[in-house]
PDB file of C-alpha atoms in Angstrom:
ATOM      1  CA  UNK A   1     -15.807   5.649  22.095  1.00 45.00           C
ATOM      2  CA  UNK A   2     -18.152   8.372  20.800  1.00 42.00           C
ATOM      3  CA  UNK A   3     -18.135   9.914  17.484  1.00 40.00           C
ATOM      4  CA  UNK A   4     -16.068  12.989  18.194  1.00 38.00           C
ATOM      5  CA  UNK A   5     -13.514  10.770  20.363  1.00 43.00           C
ATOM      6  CA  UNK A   6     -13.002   8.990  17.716  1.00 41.00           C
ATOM      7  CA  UNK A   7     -12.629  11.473  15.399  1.00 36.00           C
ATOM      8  CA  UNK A   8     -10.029  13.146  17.063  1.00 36.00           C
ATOM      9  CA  UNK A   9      -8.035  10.062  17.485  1.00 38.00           C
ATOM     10  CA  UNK A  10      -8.029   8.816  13.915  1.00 36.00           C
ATOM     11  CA  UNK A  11      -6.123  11.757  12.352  1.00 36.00           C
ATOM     12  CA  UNK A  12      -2.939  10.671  14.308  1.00 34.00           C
ATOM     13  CA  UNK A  13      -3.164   7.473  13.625  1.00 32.00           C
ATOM     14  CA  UNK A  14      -0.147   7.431  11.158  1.00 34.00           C
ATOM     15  CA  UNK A  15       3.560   8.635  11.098  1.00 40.00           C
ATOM     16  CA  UNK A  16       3.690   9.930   7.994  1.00 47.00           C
ATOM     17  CA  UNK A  17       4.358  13.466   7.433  1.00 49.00           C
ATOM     18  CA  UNK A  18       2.408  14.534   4.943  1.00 58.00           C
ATOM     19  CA  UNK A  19       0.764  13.257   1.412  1.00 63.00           C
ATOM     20  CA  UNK A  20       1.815  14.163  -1.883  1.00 71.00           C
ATOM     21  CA  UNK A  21      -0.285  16.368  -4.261  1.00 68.00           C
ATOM     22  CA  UNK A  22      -2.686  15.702  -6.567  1.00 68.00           C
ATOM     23  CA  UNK A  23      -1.577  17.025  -9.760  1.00 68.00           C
ATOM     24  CA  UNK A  24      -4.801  17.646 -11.149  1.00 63.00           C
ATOM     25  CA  UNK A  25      -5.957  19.912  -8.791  1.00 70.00           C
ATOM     26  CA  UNK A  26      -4.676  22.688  -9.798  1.00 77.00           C
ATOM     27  CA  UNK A  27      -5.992  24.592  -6.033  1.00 73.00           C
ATOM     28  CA  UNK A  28      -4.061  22.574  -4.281  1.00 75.00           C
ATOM     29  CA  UNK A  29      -0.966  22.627  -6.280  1.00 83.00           C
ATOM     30  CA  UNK A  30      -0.698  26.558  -5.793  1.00 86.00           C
ATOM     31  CA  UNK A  31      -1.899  26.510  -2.050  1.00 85.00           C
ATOM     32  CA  UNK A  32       1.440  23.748  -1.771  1.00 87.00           C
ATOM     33  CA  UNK A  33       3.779  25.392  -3.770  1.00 90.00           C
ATOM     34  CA  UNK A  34       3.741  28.501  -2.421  1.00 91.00           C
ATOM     35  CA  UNK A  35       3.628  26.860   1.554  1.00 89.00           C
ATOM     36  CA  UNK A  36       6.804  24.903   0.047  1.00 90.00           C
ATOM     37  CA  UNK A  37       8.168  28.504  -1.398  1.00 91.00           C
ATOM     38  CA  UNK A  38       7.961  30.433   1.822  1.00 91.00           C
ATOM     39  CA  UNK A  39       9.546  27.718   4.082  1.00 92.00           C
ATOM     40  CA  UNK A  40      12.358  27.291   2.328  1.00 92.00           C
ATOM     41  CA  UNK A  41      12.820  30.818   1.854  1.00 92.00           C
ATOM     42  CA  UNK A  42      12.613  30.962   5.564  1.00 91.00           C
ATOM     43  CA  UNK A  43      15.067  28.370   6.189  1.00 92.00           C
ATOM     44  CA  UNK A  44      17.298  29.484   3.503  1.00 92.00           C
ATOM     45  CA  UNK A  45      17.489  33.090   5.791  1.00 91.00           C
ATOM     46  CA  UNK A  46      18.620  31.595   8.695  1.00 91.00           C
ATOM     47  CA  UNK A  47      21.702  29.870   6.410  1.00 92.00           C
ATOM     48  CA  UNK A  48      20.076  26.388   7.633  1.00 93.00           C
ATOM     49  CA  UNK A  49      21.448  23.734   5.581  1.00 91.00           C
ATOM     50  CA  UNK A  50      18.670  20.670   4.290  1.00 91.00           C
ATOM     51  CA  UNK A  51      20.408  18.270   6.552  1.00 92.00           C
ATOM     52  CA  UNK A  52      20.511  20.416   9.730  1.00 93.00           C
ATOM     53  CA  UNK A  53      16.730  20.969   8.648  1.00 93.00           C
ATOM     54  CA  UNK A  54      16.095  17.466   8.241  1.00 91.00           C
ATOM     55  CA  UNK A  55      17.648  16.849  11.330  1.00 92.00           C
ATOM     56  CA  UNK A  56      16.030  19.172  13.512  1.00 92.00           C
ATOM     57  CA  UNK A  57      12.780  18.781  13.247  1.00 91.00           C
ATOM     58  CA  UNK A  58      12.876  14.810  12.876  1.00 89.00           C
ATOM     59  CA  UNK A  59      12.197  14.002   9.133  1.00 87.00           C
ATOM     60  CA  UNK A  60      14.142  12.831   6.073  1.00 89.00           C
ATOM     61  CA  UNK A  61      15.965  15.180   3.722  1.00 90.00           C
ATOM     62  CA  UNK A  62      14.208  13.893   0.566  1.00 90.00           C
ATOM     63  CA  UNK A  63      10.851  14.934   2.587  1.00 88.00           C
ATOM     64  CA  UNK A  64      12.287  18.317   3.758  1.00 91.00           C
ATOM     65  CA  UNK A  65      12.815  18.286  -0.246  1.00 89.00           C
ATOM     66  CA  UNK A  66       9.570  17.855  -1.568  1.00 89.00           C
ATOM     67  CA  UNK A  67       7.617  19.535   0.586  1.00 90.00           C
ATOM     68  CA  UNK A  68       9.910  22.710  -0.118  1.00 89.00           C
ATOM     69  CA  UNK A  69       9.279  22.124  -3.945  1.00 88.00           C
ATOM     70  CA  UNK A  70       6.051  21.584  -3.458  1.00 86.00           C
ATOM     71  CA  UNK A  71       5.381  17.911  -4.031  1.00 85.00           C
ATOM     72  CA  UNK A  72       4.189  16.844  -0.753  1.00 85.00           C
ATOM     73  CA  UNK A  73       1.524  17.846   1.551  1.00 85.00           C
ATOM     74  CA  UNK A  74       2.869  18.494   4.910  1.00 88.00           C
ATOM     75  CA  UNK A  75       0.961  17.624   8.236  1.00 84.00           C
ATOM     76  CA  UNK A  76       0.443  20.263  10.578  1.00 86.00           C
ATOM     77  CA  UNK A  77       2.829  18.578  13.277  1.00 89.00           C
ATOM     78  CA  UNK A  78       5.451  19.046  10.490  1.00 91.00           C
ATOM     79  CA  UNK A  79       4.667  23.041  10.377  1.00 93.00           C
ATOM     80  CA  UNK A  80       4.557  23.216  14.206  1.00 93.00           C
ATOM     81  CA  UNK A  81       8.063  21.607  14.615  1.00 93.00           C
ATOM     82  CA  UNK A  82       9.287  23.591  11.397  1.00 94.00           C
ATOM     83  CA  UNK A  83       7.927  26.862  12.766  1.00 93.00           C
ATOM     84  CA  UNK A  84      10.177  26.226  16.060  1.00 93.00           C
ATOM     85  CA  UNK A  85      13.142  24.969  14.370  1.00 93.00           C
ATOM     86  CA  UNK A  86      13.291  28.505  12.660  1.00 93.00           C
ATOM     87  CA  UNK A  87      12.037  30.217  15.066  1.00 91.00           C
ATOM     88  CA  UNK A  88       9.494  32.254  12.447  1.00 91.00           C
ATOM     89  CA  UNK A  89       7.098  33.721  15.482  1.00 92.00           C
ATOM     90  CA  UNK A  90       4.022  31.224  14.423  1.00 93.00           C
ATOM     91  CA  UNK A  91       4.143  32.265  10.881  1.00 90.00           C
ATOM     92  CA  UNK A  92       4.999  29.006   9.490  1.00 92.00           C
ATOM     93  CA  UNK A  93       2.279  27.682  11.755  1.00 91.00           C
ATOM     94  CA  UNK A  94      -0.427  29.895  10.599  1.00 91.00           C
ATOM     95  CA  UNK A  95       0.262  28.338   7.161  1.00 90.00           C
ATOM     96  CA  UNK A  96      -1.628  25.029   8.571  1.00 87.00           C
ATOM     97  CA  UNK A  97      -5.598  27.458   7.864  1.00 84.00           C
ATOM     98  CA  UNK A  98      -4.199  27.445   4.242  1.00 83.00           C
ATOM     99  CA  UNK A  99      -3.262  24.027   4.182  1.00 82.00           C
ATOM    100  CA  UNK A 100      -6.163  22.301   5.699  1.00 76.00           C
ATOM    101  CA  UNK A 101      -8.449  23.367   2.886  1.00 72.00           C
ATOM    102  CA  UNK A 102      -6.585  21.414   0.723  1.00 74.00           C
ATOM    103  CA  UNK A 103      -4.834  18.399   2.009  1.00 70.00           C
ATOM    104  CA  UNK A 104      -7.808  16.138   0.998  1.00 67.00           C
ATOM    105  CA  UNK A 105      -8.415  14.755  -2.200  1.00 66.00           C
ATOM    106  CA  UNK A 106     -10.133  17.228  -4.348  1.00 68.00           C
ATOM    107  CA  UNK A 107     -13.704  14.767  -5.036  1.00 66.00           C
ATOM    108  CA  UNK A 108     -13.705  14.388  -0.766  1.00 64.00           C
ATOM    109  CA  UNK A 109     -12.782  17.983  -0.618  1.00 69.00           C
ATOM    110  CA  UNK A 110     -16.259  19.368  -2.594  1.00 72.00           C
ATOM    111  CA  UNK A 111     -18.131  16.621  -0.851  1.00 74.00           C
ATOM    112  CA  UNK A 112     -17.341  17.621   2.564  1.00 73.00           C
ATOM    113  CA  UNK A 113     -18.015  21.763   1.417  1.00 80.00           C
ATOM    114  CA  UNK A 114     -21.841  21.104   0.592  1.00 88.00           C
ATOM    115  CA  UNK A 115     -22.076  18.549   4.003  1.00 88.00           C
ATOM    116  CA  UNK A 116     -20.381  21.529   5.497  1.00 86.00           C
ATOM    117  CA  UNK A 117     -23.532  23.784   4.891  1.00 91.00           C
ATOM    118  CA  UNK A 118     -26.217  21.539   4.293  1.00 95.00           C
ATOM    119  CA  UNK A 119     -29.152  21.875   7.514  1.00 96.00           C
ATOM    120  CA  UNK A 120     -30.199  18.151   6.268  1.00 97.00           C
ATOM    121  CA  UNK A 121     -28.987  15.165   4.949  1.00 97.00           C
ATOM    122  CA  UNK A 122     -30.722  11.651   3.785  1.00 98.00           C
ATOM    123  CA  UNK A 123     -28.251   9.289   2.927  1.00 97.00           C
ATOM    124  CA  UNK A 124     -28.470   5.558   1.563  1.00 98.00           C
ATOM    125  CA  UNK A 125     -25.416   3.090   0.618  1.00 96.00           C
ATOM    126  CA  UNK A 126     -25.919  -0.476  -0.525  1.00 95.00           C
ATOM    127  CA  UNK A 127     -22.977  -1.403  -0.460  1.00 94.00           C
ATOM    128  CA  UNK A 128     -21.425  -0.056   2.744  1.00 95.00           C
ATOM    129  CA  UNK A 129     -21.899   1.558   5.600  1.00 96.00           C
ATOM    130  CA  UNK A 130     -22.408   5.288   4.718  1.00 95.00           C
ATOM    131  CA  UNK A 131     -18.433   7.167   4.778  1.00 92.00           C
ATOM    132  CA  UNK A 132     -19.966   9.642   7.310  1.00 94.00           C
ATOM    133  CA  UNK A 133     -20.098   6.369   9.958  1.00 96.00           C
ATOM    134  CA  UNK A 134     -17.398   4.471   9.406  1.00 95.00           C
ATOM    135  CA  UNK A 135     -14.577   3.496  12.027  1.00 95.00           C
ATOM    136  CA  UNK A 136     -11.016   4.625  10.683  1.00 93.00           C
ATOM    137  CA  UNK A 137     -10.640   0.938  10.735  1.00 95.00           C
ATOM    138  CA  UNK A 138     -13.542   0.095   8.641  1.00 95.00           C
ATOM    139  CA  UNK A 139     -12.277   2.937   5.971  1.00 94.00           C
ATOM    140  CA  UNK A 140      -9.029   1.326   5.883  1.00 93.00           C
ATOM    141  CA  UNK A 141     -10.486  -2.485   5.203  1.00 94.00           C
ATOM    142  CA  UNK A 142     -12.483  -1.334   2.718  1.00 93.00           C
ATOM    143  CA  UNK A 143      -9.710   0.695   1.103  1.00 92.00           C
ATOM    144  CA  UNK A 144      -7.634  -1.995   1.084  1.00 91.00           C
ATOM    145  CA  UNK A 145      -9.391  -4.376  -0.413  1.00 90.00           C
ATOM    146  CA  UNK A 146      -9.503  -2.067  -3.920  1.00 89.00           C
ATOM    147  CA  UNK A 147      -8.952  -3.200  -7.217  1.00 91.00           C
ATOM    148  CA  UNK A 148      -6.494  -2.098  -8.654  1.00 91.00           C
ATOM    149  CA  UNK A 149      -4.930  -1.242  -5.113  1.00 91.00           C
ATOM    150  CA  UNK A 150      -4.236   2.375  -3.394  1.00 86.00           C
ATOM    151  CA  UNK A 151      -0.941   3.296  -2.821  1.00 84.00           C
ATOM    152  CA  UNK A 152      -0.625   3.540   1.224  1.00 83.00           C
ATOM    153  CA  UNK A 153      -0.477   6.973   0.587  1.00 77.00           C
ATOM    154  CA  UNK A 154      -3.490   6.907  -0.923  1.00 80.00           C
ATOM    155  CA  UNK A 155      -5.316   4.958   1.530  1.00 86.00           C
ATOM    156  CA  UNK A 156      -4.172   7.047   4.587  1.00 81.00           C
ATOM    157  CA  UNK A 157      -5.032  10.558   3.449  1.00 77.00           C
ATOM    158  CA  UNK A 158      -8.228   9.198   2.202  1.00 83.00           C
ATOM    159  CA  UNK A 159      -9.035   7.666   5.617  1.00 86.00           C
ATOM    160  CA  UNK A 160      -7.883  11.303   6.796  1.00 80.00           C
ATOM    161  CA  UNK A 161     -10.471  13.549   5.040  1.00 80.00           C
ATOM    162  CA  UNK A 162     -13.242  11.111   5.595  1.00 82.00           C
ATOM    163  CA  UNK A 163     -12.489  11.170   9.519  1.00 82.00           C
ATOM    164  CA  UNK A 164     -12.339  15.070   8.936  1.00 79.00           C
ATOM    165  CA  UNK A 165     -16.026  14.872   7.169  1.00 83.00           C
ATOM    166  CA  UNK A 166     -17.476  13.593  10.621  1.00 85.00           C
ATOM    167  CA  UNK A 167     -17.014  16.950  11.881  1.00 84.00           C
ATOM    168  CA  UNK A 168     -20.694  17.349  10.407  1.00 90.00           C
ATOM    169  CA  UNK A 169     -21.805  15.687  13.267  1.00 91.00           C
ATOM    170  CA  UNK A 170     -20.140  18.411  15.725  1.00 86.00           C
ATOM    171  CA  UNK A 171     -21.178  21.380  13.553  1.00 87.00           C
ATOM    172  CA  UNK A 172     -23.536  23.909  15.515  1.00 88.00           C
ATOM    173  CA  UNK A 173     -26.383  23.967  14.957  1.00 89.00           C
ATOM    174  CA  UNK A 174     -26.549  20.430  14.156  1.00 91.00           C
ATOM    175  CA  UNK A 175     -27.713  19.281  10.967  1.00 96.00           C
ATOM    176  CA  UNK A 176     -30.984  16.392  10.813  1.00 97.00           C
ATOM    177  CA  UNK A 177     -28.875  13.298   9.439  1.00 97.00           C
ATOM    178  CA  UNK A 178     -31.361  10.114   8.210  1.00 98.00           C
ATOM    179  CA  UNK A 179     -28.986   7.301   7.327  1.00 98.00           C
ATOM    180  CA  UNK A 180     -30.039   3.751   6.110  1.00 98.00           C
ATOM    181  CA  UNK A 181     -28.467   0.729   6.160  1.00 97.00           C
ATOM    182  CA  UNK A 182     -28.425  -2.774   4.710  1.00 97.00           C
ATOM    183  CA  UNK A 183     -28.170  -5.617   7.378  1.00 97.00           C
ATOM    184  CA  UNK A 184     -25.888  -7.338   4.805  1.00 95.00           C
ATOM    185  CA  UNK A 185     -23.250  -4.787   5.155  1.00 96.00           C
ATOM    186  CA  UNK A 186     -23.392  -5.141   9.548  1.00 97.00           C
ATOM    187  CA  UNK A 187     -22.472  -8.512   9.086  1.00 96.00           C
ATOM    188  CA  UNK A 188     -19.807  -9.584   6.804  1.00 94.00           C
ATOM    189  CA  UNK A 189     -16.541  -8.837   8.705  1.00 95.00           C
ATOM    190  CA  UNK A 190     -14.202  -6.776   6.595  1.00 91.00           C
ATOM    191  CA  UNK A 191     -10.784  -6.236   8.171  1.00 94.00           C
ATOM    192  CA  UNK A 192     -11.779  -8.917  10.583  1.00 96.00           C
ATOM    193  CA  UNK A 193     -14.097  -9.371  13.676  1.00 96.00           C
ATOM    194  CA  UNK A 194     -12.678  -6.586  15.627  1.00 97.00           C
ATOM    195  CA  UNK A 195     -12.909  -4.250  13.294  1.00 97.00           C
ATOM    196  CA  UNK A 196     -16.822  -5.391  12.701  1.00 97.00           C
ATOM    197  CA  UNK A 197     -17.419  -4.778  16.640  1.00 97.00           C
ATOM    198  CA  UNK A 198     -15.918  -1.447  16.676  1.00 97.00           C
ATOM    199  CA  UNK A 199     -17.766  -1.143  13.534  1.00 97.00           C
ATOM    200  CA  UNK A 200     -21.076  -1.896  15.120  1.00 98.00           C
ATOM    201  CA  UNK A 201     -20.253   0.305  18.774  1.00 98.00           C
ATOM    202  CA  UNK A 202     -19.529   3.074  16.757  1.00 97.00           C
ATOM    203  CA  UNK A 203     -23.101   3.034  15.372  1.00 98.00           C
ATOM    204  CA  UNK A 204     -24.854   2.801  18.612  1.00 98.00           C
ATOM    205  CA  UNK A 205     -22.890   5.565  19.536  1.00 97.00           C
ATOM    206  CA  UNK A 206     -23.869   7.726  16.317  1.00 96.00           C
ATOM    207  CA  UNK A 207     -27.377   6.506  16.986  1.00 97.00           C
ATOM    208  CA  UNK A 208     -27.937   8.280  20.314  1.00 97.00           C
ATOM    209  CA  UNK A 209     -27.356  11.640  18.660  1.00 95.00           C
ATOM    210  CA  UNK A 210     -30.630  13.575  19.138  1.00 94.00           C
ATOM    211  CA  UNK A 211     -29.753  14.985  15.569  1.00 95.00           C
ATOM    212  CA  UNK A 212     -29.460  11.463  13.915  1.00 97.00           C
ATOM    213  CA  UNK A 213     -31.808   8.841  13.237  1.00 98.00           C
ATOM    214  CA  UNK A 214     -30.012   5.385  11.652  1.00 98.00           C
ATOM    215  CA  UNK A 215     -32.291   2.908  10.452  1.00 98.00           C
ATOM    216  CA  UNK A 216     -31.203  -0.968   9.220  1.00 98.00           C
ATOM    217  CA  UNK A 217     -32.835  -2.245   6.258  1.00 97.00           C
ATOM    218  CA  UNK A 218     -33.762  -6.157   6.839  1.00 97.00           C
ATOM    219  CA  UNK A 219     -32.438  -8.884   4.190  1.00 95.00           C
ATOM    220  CA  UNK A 220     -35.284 -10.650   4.581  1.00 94.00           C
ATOM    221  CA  UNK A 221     -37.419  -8.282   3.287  1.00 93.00           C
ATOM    222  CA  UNK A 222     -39.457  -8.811   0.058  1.00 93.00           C
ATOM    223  CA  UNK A 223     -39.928  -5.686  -1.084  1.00 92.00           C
ATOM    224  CA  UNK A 224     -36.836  -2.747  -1.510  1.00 94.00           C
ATOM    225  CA  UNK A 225     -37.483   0.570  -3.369  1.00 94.00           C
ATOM    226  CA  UNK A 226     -33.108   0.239  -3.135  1.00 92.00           C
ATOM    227  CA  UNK A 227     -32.721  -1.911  -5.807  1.00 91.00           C
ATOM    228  CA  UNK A 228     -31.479   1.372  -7.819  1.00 91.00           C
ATOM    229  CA  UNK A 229     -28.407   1.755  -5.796  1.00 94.00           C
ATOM    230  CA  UNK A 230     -27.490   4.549  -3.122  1.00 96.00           C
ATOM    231  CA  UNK A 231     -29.481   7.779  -2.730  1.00 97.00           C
ATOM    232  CA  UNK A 232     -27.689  11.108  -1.214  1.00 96.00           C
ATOM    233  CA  UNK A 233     -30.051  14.063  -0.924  1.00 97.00           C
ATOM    234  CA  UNK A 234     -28.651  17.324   1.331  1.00 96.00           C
ATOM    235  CA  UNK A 235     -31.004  20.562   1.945  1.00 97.00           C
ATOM    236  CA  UNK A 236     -29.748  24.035   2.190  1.00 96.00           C
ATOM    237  CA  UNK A 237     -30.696  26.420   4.581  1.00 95.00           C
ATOM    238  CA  UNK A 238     -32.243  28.740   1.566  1.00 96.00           C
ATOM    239  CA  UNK A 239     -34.545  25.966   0.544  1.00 95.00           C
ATOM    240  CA  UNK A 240     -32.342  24.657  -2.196  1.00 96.00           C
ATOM    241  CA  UNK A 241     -31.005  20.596  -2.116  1.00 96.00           C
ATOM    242  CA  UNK A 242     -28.624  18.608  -4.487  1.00 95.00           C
ATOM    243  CA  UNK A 243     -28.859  14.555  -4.751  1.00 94.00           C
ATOM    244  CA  UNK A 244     -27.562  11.780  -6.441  1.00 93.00           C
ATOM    245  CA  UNK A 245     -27.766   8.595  -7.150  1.00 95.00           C
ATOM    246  CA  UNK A 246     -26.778   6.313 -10.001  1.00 92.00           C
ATOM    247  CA  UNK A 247     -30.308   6.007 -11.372  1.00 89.00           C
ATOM    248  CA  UNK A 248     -30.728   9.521 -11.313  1.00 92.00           C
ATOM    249  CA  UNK A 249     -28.495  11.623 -14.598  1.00 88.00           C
ATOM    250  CA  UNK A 250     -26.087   8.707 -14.214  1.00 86.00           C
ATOM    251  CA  UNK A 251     -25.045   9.512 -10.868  1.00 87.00           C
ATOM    252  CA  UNK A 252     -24.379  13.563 -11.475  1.00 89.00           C
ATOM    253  CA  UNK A 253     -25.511  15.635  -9.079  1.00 89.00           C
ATOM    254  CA  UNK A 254     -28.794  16.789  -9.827  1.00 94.00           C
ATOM    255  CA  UNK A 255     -31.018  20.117  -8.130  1.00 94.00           C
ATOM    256  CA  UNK A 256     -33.991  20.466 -10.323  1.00 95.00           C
ATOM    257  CA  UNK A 257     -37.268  19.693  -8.594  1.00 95.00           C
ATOM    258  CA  UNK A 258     -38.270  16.559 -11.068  1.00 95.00           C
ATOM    259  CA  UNK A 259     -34.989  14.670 -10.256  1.00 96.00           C
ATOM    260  CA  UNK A 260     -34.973  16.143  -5.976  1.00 96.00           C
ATOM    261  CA  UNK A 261     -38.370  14.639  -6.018  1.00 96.00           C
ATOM    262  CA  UNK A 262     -37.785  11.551  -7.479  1.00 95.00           C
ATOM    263  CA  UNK A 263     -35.014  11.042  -5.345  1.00 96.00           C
ATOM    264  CA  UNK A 264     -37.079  12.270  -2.256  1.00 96.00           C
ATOM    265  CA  UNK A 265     -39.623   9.422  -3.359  1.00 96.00           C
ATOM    266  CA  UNK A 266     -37.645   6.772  -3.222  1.00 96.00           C
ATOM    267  CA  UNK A 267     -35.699   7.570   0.058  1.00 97.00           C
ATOM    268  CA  UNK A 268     -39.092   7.711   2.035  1.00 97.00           C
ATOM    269  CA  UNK A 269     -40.350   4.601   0.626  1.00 97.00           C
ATOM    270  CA  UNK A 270     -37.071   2.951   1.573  1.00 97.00           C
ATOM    271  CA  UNK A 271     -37.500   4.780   5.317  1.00 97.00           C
ATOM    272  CA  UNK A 272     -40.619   3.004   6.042  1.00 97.00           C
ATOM    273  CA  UNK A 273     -39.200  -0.645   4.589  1.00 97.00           C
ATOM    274  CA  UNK A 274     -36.775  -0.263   6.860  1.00 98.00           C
ATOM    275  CA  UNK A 275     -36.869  -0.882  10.422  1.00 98.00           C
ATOM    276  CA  UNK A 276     -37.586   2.026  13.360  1.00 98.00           C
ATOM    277  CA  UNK A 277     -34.651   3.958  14.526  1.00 98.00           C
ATOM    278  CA  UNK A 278     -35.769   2.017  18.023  1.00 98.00           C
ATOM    279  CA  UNK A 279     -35.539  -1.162  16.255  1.00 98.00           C
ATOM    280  CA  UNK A 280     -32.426  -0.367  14.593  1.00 98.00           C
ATOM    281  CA  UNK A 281     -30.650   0.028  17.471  1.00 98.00           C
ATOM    282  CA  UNK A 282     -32.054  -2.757  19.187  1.00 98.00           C
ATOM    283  CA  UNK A 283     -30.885  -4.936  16.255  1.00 98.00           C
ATOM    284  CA  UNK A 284     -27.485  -3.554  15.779  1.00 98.00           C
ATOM    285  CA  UNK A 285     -27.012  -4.512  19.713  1.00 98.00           C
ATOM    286  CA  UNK A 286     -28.324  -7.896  19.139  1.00 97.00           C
ATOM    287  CA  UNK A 287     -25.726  -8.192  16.060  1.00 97.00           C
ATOM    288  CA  UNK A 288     -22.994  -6.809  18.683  1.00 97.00           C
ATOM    289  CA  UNK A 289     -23.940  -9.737  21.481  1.00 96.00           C
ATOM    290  CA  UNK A 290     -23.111 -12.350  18.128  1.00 94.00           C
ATOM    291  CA  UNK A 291     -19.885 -10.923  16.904  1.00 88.00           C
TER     292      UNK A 291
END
């Protein structure tokens, strides 16, 4: 399955309607309260009852609730069905532009605006494989396995806006994405050996992306300018960059030149411990035949 395939598979992958709102961001609460405001000023004209409501367009009254009052994020199936139900012309629909820039948590939400302009990226993890190349499945497993645990809530919309970050890869033009990655995190098999192979697939198929070069970082090597922990530079297309990394300012993002190049340092010394992008590949298929 290729990266956009995917993509556009793993935002249905759940039934639930919609999320509910984080009340620290404050965006998103108005953006949600005033989608909540105008449909149930909408139903309320047509002298629709909640439980008609509810029952029409397939969801629970204590849903049809919240989302009315603003405590719930609804998906844009939800508006579609809503927007027929009451027959509002596509204006309910239209509300989905306004609700899209918000249904993601608010830290995913900034994250995905700079990937969103950035014309390069050079991105490390230790620990995982990068967000921007994980399976939905992968996401999940590693959500999971959180201490203390996500609500499912929690875990699903998460696994939503990271699956809507990927859209970086469709963007045109394309930005130049450099990814690295530890061996140790292709083998251990979180959420089981299926999810590992899909795991695994899914980075061959990110790796023939003429915009994309993926490179694996051997265990068995002796020397690792890494050690720091995970390195995120992006560039701009006016010549400006932000990084970060949790040696650098204690992880905040940084854009002065001192930290950028200290950060730039290290990610190119990494680069050439690491093996080829050929090699890569050629290793990640040899992991693939053992899994």
């Amino acid at each position: 399955m290729s990266v956009s395939d995917e993509a556009a598979q793993a935002g249905t992958e759940t039934d639930e309607p919609g999320w509910e709102v984080d009340q620290d961001d404050d965006w998103a609460l108005a953006v949600i309260t005033t989608v909540g405001r105008q449909l149930r000023l909408r139903r309320e004209a047509t002298d629709m009852r909640v439980g008609d409501f509810a029952q029409a367009v397939g969801y629970g009254e204590d849903l049809v609730y919240k989302i009315g009052s603003g405590k719930r994020i609804p998906r844009p199936e939800y508006l579609d069905m809503a927007d027929e139900v009451l027959n509002a012309g596509g204006l309910i629909a239209a509300m989905k532009e306004d609700v899209k820039k918000v249904r993601y948590p608010k830290k995913v939400r900034d994250l995905a605006q700079m990937e969103a302009r950035a014309v390069e990226l050079q991105l490390y993890d230790p620990l995982h494989v990068h967000g921007l190349l994980q399976t939905a499945e992968c996401t999940r497993a590693l959500l999971s396995m959180r201490r203390p645990s996500y609500s499912a809530d929690e875990v699903e919309r998460f696994i939503a806006a990271r699956v809507a970050r990927r859209a970086i890869f469709e963007r045109n033009p394309v930005p130049d994405l450099s990814f690295v990655i530890e061996e140790w995190t292709l083998r251990r098999p979180l959420g089981g050996r299926e999810v590992l192979r899909g795991q695994l697939e899914h980075l061959l198929d990110a790796a023939q992306l003429c915009n994309v070069e993926l490179q694996v970082m051997p265990i068995e090597r002796y020397e690792h300018a890494g050690v720091d922990g995970g390195i995120e530079v992006l560039k701009f297309e006016d010549g400006s960059a932000v990084g970060r990394s949790p040696a650098v300012a204690n992880g905040r993002p940084v854009s002065d030149l001192r930290h950028l190049r200290i950060l730039e340092l290290r990610y190119g010394i990494i680069r050439a411990q690491a093996l080829t992008p050929r090699e890569s590949s050629a290793f990640i298929e040899e992991l693939l035949g053992e899994t």
